[in-house]
Structure formats: structure tokens, C-alpha cells
PDB file of C-alpha atoms in Angstrom:
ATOM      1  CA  UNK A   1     -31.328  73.916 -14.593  1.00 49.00           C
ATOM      2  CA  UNK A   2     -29.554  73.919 -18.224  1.00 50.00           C
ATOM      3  CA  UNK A   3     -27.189  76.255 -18.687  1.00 51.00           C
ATOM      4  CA  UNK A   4     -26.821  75.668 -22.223  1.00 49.00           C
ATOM      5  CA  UNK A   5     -23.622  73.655 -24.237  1.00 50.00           C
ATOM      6  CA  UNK A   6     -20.567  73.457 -21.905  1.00 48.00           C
ATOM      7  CA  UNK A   7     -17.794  76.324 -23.677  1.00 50.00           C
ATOM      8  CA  UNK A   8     -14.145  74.739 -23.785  1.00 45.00           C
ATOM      9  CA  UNK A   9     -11.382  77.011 -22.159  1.00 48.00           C
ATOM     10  CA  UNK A  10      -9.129  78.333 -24.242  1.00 49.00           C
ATOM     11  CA  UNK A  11      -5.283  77.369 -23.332  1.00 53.00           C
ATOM     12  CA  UNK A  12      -2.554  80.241 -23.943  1.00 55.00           C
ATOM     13  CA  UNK A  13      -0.237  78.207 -26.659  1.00 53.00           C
ATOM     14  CA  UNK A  14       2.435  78.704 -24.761  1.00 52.00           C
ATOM     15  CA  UNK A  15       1.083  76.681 -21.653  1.00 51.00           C
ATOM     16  CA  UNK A  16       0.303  73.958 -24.459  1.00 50.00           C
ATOM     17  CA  UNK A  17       3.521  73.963 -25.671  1.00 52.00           C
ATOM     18  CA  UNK A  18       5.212  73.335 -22.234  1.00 51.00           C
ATOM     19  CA  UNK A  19       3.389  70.301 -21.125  1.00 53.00           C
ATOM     20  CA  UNK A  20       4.241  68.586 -24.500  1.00 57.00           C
ATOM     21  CA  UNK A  21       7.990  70.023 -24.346  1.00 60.00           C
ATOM     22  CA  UNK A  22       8.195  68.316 -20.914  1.00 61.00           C
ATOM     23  CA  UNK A  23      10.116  64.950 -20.783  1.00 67.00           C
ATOM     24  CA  UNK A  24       8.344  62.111 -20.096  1.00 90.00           C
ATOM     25  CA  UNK A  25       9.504  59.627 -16.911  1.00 90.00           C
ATOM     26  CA  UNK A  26      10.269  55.761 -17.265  1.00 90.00           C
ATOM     27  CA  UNK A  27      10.634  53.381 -14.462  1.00 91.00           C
ATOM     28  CA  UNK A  28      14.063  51.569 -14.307  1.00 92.00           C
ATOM     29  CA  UNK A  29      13.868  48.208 -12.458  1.00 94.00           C
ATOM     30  CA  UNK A  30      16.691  46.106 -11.636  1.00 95.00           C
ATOM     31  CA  UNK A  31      16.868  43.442  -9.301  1.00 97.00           C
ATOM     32  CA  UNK A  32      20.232  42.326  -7.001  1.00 96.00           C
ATOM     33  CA  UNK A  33      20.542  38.386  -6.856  1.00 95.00           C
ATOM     34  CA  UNK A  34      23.540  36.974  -5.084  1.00 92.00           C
ATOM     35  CA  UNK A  35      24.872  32.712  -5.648  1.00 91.00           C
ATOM     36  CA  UNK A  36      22.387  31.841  -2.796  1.00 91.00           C
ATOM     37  CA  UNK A  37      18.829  33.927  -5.129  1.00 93.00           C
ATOM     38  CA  UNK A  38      17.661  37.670  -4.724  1.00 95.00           C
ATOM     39  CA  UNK A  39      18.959  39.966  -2.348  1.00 93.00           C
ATOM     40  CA  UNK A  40      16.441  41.700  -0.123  1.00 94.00           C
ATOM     41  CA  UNK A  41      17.673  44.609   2.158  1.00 94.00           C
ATOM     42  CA  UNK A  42      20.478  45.769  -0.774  1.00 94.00           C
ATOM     43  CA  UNK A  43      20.608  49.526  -1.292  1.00 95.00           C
ATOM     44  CA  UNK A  44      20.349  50.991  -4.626  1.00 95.00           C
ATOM     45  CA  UNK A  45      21.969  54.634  -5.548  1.00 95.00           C
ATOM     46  CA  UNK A  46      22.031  56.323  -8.859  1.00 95.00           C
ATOM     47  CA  UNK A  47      25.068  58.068  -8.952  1.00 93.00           C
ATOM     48  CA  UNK A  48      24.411  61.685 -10.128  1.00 90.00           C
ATOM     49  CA  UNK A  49      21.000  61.958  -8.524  1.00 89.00           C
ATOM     50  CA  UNK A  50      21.562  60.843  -4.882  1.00 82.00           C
ATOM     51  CA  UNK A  51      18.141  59.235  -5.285  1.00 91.00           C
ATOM     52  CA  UNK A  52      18.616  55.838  -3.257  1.00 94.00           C
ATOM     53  CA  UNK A  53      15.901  52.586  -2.443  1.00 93.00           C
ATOM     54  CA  UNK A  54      16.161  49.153  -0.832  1.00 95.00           C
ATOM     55  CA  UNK A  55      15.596  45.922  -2.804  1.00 95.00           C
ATOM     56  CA  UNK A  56      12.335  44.600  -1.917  1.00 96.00           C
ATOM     57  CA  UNK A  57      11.980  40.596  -0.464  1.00 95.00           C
ATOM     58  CA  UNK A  58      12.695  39.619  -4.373  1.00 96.00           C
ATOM     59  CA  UNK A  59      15.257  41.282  -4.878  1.00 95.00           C
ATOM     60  CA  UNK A  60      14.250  44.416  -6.886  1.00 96.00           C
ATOM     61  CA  UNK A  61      14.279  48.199  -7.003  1.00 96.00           C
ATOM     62  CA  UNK A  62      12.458  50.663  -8.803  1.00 94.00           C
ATOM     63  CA  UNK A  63      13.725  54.598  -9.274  1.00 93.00           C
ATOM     64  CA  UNK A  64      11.673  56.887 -11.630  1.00 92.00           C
ATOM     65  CA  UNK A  65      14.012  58.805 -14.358  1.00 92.00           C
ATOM     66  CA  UNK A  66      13.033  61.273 -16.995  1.00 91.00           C
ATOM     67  CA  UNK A  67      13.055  59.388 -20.508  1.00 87.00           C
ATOM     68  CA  UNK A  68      15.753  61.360 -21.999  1.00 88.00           C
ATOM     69  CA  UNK A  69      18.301  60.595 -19.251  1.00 86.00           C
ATOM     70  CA  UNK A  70      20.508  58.154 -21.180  1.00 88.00           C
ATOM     71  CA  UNK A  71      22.914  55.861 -19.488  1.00 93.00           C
ATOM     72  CA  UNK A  72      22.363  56.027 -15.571  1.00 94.00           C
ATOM     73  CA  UNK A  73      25.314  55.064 -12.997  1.00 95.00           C
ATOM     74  CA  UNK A  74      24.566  53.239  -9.945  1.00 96.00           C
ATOM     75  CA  UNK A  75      26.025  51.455  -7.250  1.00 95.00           C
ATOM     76  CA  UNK A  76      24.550  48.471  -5.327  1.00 95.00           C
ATOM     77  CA  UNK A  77      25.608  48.170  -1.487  1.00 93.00           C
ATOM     78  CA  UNK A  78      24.775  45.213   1.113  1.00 90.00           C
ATOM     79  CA  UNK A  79      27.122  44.907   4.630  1.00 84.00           C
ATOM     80  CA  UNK A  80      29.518  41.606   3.887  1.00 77.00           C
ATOM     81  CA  UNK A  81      29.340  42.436  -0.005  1.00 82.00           C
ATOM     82  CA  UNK A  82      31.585  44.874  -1.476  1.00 83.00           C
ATOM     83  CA  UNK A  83      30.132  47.712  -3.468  1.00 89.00           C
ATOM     84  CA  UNK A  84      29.551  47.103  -7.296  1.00 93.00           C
ATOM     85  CA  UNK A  85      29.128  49.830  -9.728  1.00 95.00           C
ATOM     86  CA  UNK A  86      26.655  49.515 -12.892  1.00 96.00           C
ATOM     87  CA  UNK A  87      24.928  51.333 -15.117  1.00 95.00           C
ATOM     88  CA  UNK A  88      20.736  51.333 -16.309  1.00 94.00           C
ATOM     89  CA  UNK A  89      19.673  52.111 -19.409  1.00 90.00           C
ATOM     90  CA  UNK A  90      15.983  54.140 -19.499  1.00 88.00           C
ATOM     91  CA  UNK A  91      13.764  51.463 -21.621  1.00 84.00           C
ATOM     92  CA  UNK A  92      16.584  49.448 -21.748  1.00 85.00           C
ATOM     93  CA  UNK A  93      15.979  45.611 -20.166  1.00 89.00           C
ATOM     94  CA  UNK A  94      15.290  44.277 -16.375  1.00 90.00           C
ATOM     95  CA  UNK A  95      18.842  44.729 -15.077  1.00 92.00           C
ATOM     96  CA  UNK A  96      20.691  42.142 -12.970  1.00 94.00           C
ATOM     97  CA  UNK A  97      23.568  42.943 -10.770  1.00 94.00           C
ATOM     98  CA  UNK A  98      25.228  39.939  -9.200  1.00 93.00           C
ATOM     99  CA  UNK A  99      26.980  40.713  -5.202  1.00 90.00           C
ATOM    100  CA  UNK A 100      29.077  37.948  -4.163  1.00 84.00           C
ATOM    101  CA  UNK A 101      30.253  38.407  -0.382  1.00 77.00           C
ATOM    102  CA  UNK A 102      33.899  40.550   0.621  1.00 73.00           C
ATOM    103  CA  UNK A 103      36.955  38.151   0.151  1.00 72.00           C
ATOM    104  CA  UNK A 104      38.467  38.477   3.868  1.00 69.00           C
ATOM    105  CA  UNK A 105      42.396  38.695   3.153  1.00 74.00           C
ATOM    106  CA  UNK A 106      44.615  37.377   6.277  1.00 77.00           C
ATOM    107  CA  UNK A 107      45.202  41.097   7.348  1.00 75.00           C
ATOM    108  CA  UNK A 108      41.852  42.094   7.443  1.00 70.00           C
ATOM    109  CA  UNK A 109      41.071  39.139   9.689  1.00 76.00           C
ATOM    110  CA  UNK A 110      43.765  40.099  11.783  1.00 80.00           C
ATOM    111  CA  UNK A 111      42.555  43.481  12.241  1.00 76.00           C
ATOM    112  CA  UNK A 112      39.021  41.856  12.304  1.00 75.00           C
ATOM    113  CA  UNK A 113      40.150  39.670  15.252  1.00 80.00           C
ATOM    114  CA  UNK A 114      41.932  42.233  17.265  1.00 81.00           C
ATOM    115  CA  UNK A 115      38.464  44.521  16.663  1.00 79.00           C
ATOM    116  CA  UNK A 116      36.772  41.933  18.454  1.00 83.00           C
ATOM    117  CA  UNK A 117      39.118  41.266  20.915  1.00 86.00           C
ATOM    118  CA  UNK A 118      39.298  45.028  21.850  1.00 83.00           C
ATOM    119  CA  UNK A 119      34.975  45.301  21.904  1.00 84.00           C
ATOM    120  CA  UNK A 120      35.158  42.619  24.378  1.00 83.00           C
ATOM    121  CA  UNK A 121      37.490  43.932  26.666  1.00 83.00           C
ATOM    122  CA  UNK A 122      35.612  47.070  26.339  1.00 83.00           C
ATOM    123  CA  UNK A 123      32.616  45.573  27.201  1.00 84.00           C
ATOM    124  CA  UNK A 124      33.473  43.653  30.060  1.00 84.00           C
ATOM    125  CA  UNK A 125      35.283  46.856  31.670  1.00 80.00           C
ATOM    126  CA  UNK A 126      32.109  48.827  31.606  1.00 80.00           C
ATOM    127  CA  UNK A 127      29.992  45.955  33.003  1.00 82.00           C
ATOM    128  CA  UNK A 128      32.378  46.493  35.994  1.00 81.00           C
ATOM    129  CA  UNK A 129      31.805  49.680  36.191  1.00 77.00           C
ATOM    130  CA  UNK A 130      28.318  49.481  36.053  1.00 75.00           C
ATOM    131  CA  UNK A 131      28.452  47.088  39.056  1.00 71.00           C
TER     132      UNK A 131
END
């Protein structure tokens, strides 16, 4: 049956007014390379949100920021690599943040070696133990 010409609902203005007052979200996409090509596995943190992702295979994240949000502060992470700090720009360009790997200093290495040392003897005491 035909119920005659479909009536459009009326919207309270104020309803209207708050969907168009609401900001609008942008993707920001970045990608982590190191000297060896992209970095898959790298974690990705923007600073005042806590929001966080992993770099896919090619080397890229994506995080979802209102379009108003100006500047946004991250910091890229990978184990071996020592954290670097950057900031994203909402319809700003593909952003590129180079990781090279931790310089090991002789103390470190030390303290690395010793680590090590200690694990093992750890280990092979509770294989004892276990015996």
C-alpha cells in the first residue's frame, strides 16, 4: 500500500548545530625506515594521547586525530634502537623517522657481558636443581 509522500523529520537546531560544530578526524601516517629499509615491528606513541600502534611489514603506522589538533608529539621505539622523539603535523606530509641501532659504549658492554655471564650461571644452577 501507498502511504502517501514520505514527510522529512524535523531536526531541533540545536542537534544540527552540534554535528557541524564537531571536529572533523584526519589520519596521520608515518612510516619508520632504518639504513637497512622500513622497520616492521616499531612502536608508535603520540605523546599526550597514550594512543600507541606497531609499524606494519612496510614500515608504517596510522593513528586517527581530530583535525584541529595541531602539532602532535610522538616517540618511535624498537629493542636495539634508542628511542627518537618527533612530531606529526594533521594534513601535514607522509612523515619519515629514521632509527639507527644503540651505540654500545665499553661500559655498557661490560655490564652487558657480566649480564650474560650471571644468566648463565643462573641457568646452569637451576638445571642442577632440576636434576
Amino acid at each position: 500500500m501507498w502511504a502517501g509522500p514520505a514527510r522529512a523529520q524535523a531536526q531541533p537546531a540545536a542537534a544540527v548545530a552540534a554535528a557541524s560544530a564537531a571536529p572533523a578526524n584526519v589520519t596521520l601516517t608515518g612510516r619508520i625506515d632504518t639504513p637497512k629499509g622500513p622497520l616492521g615491528g616499531a612502536v608508535v606513541r603520540l605523546v599526550h594521547t597514550k594512543q600507541t600502534c606497531a609499524t606494519n611489514a612496510g614500515g608504517l603506522f596510522f593513528f586517527t586525530v581530530p583535525a584541529d589538533a595541531g602539532p602532535v608529539a610522538a616517540v618511535a621505539a624498537y629493542d636495539g634502537a634508542a628511542e627518537v622523539p618527533f612530531t606529526m603535523q594533521p594534513g601535514g606530509p607522509l612523515t619519515v623517522v629514521n632509527m639507527a641501532p644503540a651505540k654500545l659504549t665499553k661500559s655498557n658492554q661490560k655490564k652487558l657481558n657480566a649480564g650474560i655471564k650471571r644468566a648463565h650461571r643462573e641457568t646452569k644452577r637451576s638445571l642442577k636443581k632440576l636434576k
